[in-house]
Amino acid sequence: MARPTPPLSRRSVLALGGSATLGALLSSCTGGAPPGLTPTGEAETTAGGPRPALAHWYHQYPEEGRHEAATRYAEAYSAADVTVSWRPGDYARTTAEALLTPAGPDVFEYANGPTIDMIRGEQVVDLTDVFGRELSDFPPALVERVTWDGRIYAVPQVVSTQLLVYRRSMLDQAGIAPPQQMEQLLESSRALTRDDVKGLFLGADGGAGRMGGPMLWAGGFDFLDDESVGFDNAGAAESLAVLRTLWTDEVLLLDASDDWTDPTPLTAGRVAMQWTELSAFPRIRERLGDDFGAVPWPSMPGGAPSVPVTAYAASVSALARDIDAAREYVRWLWVDSPDHQLDFATSHGLGIPARISVAADAEALASGPEQDAATYVAEHGRSLTPLLWTDACASAWGEMMTRIVHDGSDPQEELDALVPVVEAELDRVTA
């Protein structure tokens, strides 16, 4: 296994991740190219020896063509025999279990990168030097999300984001501008609700399972503040209470046949505004043409526009059959081959290439709401959840949000009760 680079602090990675300084630093640590690679980026192979065999796992993307694309990339790699495995079902659970055995993947993608338990449990390997000089071309927020104790454990592939999408014609007809502030959203949702049309769709649960983070950010708060609770403030309760107001105002569509990722409520005219993801834009454009726009989730006093960002990222298992070969393959696939990111993100569905320079040149993101979405990500994007926000934290948070939105529980009392739960998890993963 390659010798690790000297550790950088998490704060150093975040502060320097968008600059050429960090890229140069990492390059100098590795002599200009990661171990096992020539200065030109070509993989070194043992003379006369067989090529390494690698198993690469992906979750089952719904978009047509992505499986074929991933297979095509693997077949083009000449330094190893790579087998692509498209995994249906509960990918997160089955992958986490498989990492505990030699029968698991050598390379695998995971939503937002590996969990803190995978990292602390030494189930994934350090990929810091895989980035080389290109580290500054990856968004700092994405790099920070896969960084622990100064080391980077995954390479971001494709960025997805969530936005408030609206029907231009419906807002224009009502004389309403796309909401920028939370009070405007409340007023617009009420004004646009009439007859069989609702003002807003946040999912079948009224946003309880999805909108807690954006509401925190809108008010200037977060799940965590570095390694401590970030919502231990009276203003956070006020932010979450907005979702209950939307529920009781009866401006939310609650009987859609599918959930928030399906744009049908918007395209069928059942709502004027809908929270959905960038991957839905091609379907929206196919049905509505230019009759739609997108804005971030509105802000509240003291807060900022909310643009949640998620990114599947590639990691290497610590039980990989050939760790160096797996690292070299990940570097070739997602760092040295920007055409893969462009193709994977924009030729099969719609996402944003993780590389900043690649996203800037993507034709699919060059105009309209698609361009707006990419701009919002660059200006306001933040990881949907922090690295230290464990499954236990997320589960307790989700149950709390349901009680606040559906049952009218007091937000401050609920948040106060959640603090020790989160603090216990933070103590566990940082001990």
mmCIF file of N, CA and C in Angstrom, residues 332-386:
data_model
loop_
_atom_site.group_PDB
_atom_site.id
_atom_site.type_symbol
_atom_site.label_atom_id
_atom_site.label_comp_id
_atom_site.label_asym_id
_atom_site.label_seq_id
_atom_site.Cartn_x
_atom_site.Cartn_y
_atom_site.Cartn_z
ATOM 1 N N TRP A 332 -7.390 7.300 -12.600
ATOM 2 C CA TRP A 332 -7.596 7.350 -14.056
ATOM 3 C C TRP A 332 -9.045 7.664 -14.392
ATOM 4 N N LEU A 333 -9.977 7.028 -13.672
ATOM 5 C CA LEU A 333 -11.389 7.128 -14.010
ATOM 6 C C LEU A 333 -11.975 8.504 -13.738
ATOM 7 N N TRP A 334 -11.713 9.077 -12.545
ATOM 8 C CA TRP A 334 -12.419 10.291 -12.141
ATOM 9 C C TRP A 334 -11.542 11.524 -11.995
ATOM 10 N N VAL A 335 -10.221 11.372 -12.025
ATOM 11 C CA VAL A 335 -9.336 12.541 -11.917
ATOM 12 C C VAL A 335 -8.661 12.840 -13.252
ATOM 13 N N ASP A 336 -8.071 11.827 -13.862
ATOM 14 C CA ASP A 336 -7.328 12.040 -15.107
ATOM 15 C C ASP A 336 -8.204 12.042 -16.353
ATOM 16 N N SER A 337 -9.466 11.661 -16.224
ATOM 17 C CA SER A 337 -10.339 11.546 -17.402
ATOM 18 C C SER A 337 -11.588 12.405 -17.230
ATOM 19 N N PRO A 338 -11.460 13.724 -17.382
ATOM 20 C CA PRO A 338 -12.634 14.589 -17.211
ATOM 21 C C PRO A 338 -13.765 14.276 -18.180
ATOM 22 N N ASP A 339 -13.438 13.651 -19.320
ATOM 23 C CA ASP A 339 -14.500 13.286 -20.256
ATOM 24 C C ASP A 339 -15.453 12.260 -19.657
ATOM 25 N N HIS A 340 -14.951 11.426 -18.731
ATOM 26 C CA HIS A 340 -15.837 10.473 -18.064
ATOM 27 C C HIS A 340 -16.854 11.209 -17.198
ATOM 28 N N GLN A 341 -16.384 12.201 -16.453
ATOM 29 C CA GLN A 341 -17.305 12.960 -15.608
ATOM 30 C C GLN A 341 -18.357 13.668 -16.447
ATOM 31 N N LEU A 342 -17.932 14.278 -17.537
ATOM 32 C CA LEU A 342 -18.872 14.990 -18.396
ATOM 33 C C LEU A 342 -19.907 14.034 -18.975
ATOM 34 N N ASP A 343 -19.461 12.907 -19.479
ATOM 35 C CA ASP A 343 -20.367 11.937 -20.086
ATOM 36 C C ASP A 343 -21.314 11.347 -19.054
ATOM 37 N N PHE A 344 -20.781 10.931 -17.913
ATOM 38 C CA PHE A 344 -21.585 10.277 -16.896
ATOM 39 C C PHE A 344 -22.639 11.219 -16.321
ATOM 40 N N ALA A 345 -22.291 12.512 -16.225
ATOM 41 C CA ALA A 345 -23.193 13.485 -15.604
ATOM 42 C C ALA A 345 -24.253 14.014 -16.558
ATOM 43 N N THR A 346 -23.903 14.185 -17.822
ATOM 44 C CA THR A 346 -24.810 14.924 -18.702
ATOM 45 C C THR A 346 -25.328 14.148 -19.908
ATOM 46 N N SER A 347 -24.778 12.989 -20.205
ATOM 47 C CA SER A 347 -25.256 12.212 -21.358
ATOM 48 C C SER A 347 -26.304 11.189 -20.976
ATOM 49 N N HIS A 348 -26.444 10.931 -19.680
ATOM 50 C CA HIS A 348 -27.375 9.914 -19.188
ATOM 51 C C HIS A 348 -28.086 10.502 -17.976
ATOM 52 N N GLY A 349 -29.184 11.226 -18.224
ATOM 53 C CA GLY A 349 -29.782 12.004 -17.162
ATOM 54 C C GLY A 349 -29.058 13.335 -17.055
ATOM 55 N N LEU A 350 -29.203 14.009 -15.933
ATOM 56 C CA LEU A 350 -28.552 15.310 -15.771
ATOM 57 C C LEU A 350 -28.040 15.473 -14.353
ATOM 58 N N GLY A 351 -26.740 15.690 -14.254
ATOM 59 C CA GLY A 351 -26.078 16.038 -13.012
ATOM 60 C C GLY A 351 -25.017 17.068 -13.337
ATOM 61 N N ILE A 352 -24.231 17.424 -12.366
ATOM 62 C CA ILE A 352 -23.151 18.390 -12.556
ATOM 63 C C ILE A 352 -21.824 17.667 -12.362
ATOM 64 N N PRO A 353 -20.933 17.686 -13.346
ATOM 65 C CA PRO A 353 -19.630 17.061 -13.138
ATOM 66 C C PRO A 353 -18.956 17.629 -11.900
ATOM 67 N N ALA A 354 -18.321 16.765 -11.121
ATOM 68 C CA ALA A 354 -17.698 17.224 -9.884
ATOM 69 C C ALA A 354 -16.529 18.169 -10.137
ATOM 70 N N ARG A 355 -15.826 17.987 -11.244
ATOM 71 C CA ARG A 355 -14.715 18.883 -11.576
ATOM 72 C C ARG A 355 -15.265 20.248 -11.966
ATOM 73 N N ILE A 356 -14.781 21.300 -11.337
ATOM 74 C CA ILE A 356 -15.272 22.663 -11.581
ATOM 75 C C ILE A 356 -15.085 23.061 -13.030
ATOM 76 N N SER A 357 -13.919 22.778 -13.598
ATOM 77 C CA SER A 357 -13.636 23.180 -14.976
ATOM 78 C C SER A 357 -14.512 22.415 -15.962
ATOM 79 N N VAL A 358 -14.810 21.168 -15.664
ATOM 80 C CA VAL A 358 -15.651 20.363 -16.550
ATOM 81 C C VAL A 358 -17.084 20.878 -16.507
ATOM 82 N N ALA A 359 -17.583 21.178 -15.325
ATOM 83 C CA ALA A 359 -18.944 21.700 -15.195
ATOM 84 C C ALA A 359 -19.093 23.025 -15.931
ATOM 85 N N ALA A 360 -18.058 23.854 -15.891
ATOM 86 C CA ALA A 360 -18.121 25.163 -16.542
ATOM 87 C C ALA A 360 -18.259 25.040 -18.051
ATOM 88 N N ASP A 361 -17.757 23.957 -18.636
ATOM 89 C CA ASP A 361 -17.793 23.775 -20.087
ATOM 90 C C ASP A 361 -18.904 22.835 -20.552
ATOM 91 N N ALA A 362 -19.753 22.382 -19.624
ATOM 92 C CA ALA A 362 -20.791 21.424 -19.984
ATOM 93 C C ALA A 362 -21.907 22.106 -20.765
ATOM 94 N N GLU A 363 -22.138 21.656 -21.989
ATOM 95 C CA GLU A 363 -23.166 22.255 -22.846
ATOM 96 C C GLU A 363 -24.551 22.119 -22.228
ATOM 97 N N ALA A 364 -24.808 21.004 -21.536
ATOM 98 C CA ALA A 364 -26.125 20.773 -20.948
ATOM 99 C C ALA A 364 -26.436 21.737 -19.815
ATOM 100 N N LEU A 365 -25.411 22.434 -19.320
ATOM 101 C CA LEU A 365 -25.586 23.372 -18.210
ATOM 102 C C LEU A 365 -25.289 24.799 -18.643
ATOM 103 N N ALA A 366 -25.381 25.053 -19.934
ATOM 104 C CA ALA A 366 -24.929 26.337 -20.479
ATOM 105 C C ALA A 366 -26.004 27.402 -20.546
ATOM 106 N N SER A 367 -27.265 27.045 -20.296
ATOM 107 C CA SER A 367 -28.321 28.043 -20.426
ATOM 108 C C SER A 367 -29.540 27.617 -19.615
ATOM 109 N N GLY A 368 -30.470 28.574 -19.424
ATOM 110 C CA GLY A 368 -31.747 28.298 -18.790
ATOM 111 C C GLY A 368 -31.641 27.907 -17.331
ATOM 112 N N PRO A 369 -32.676 27.250 -16.809
ATOM 113 C CA PRO A 369 -32.665 26.812 -15.409
ATOM 114 C C PRO A 369 -31.519 25.857 -15.095
ATOM 115 N N GLU A 370 -31.064 25.106 -16.097
ATOM 116 C CA GLU A 370 -29.934 24.205 -15.887
ATOM 117 C C GLU A 370 -28.671 25.001 -15.535
ATOM 118 N N GLN A 371 -28.442 26.089 -16.250
ATOM 119 C CA GLN A 371 -27.303 26.956 -15.938
ATOM 120 C C GLN A 371 -27.492 27.610 -14.572
ATOM 121 N N ASP A 372 -28.715 28.044 -14.293
ATOM 122 C CA ASP A 372 -28.996 28.637 -12.985
ATOM 123 C C ASP A 372 -28.667 27.657 -11.864
ATOM 124 N N ALA A 373 -29.052 26.403 -12.055
ATOM 125 C CA ALA A 373 -28.795 25.391 -11.030
ATOM 126 C C ALA A 373 -27.305 25.249 -10.764
ATOM 127 N N ALA A 374 -26.517 25.177 -11.837
ATOM 128 C CA ALA A 374 -25.067 25.051 -11.669
ATOM 129 C C ALA A 374 -24.491 26.275 -10.963
ATOM 130 N N THR A 375 -25.027 27.446 -11.275
ATOM 131 C CA THR A 375 -24.566 28.675 -10.628
ATOM 132 C C THR A 375 -24.913 28.674 -9.150
ATOM 133 N N TYR A 376 -26.129 28.253 -8.817
ATOM 134 C CA TYR A 376 -26.536 28.200 -7.408
ATOM 135 C C TYR A 376 -25.647 27.246 -6.613
ATOM 136 N N VAL A 377 -25.297 26.123 -7.222
ATOM 137 C CA VAL A 377 -24.423 25.176 -6.535
ATOM 138 C C VAL A 377 -23.072 25.810 -6.247
ATOM 139 N N ALA A 378 -22.537 26.514 -7.242
ATOM 140 C CA ALA A 378 -21.232 27.160 -7.065
ATOM 141 C C ALA A 378 -21.283 28.248 -5.998
ATOM 142 N N GLU A 379 -22.402 28.970 -5.921
ATOM 143 C CA GLU A 379 -22.492 30.108 -5.008
ATOM 144 C C GLU A 379 -22.998 29.731 -3.617
ATOM 145 N N HIS A 380 -23.918 28.766 -3.548
ATOM 146 C CA HIS A 380 -24.587 28.483 -2.274
ATOM 147 C C HIS A 380 -24.567 27.012 -1.869
ATOM 148 N N GLY A 381 -24.001 26.142 -2.701
ATOM 149 C CA GLY A 381 -24.087 24.712 -2.428
ATOM 150 C C GLY A 381 -23.399 24.299 -1.141
ATOM 151 N N ARG A 382 -24.038 23.379 -0.440
ATOM 152 C CA ARG A 382 -23.439 22.824 0.774
ATOM 153 C C ARG A 382 -23.881 21.372 0.903
ATOM 154 N N SER A 383 -23.015 20.555 1.471
ATOM 155 C CA SER A 383 -23.306 19.135 1.596
ATOM 156 C C SER A 383 -24.588 18.921 2.386
ATOM 157 N N LEU A 384 -25.415 18.001 1.908
ATOM 158 C CA LEU A 384 -26.713 17.757 2.520
ATOM 159 C C LEU A 384 -26.593 17.446 4.004
ATOM 160 N N THR A 385 -25.611 16.629 4.380
ATOM 161 C CA THR A 385 -25.346 16.341 5.790
ATOM 162 C C THR A 385 -23.839 16.296 6.020
ATOM 163 N N PRO A 386 -23.361 16.675 7.203
ATOM 164 C CA PRO A 386 -21.927 16.606 7.496
ATOM 165 C C PRO A 386 -21.455 15.167 7.669
#
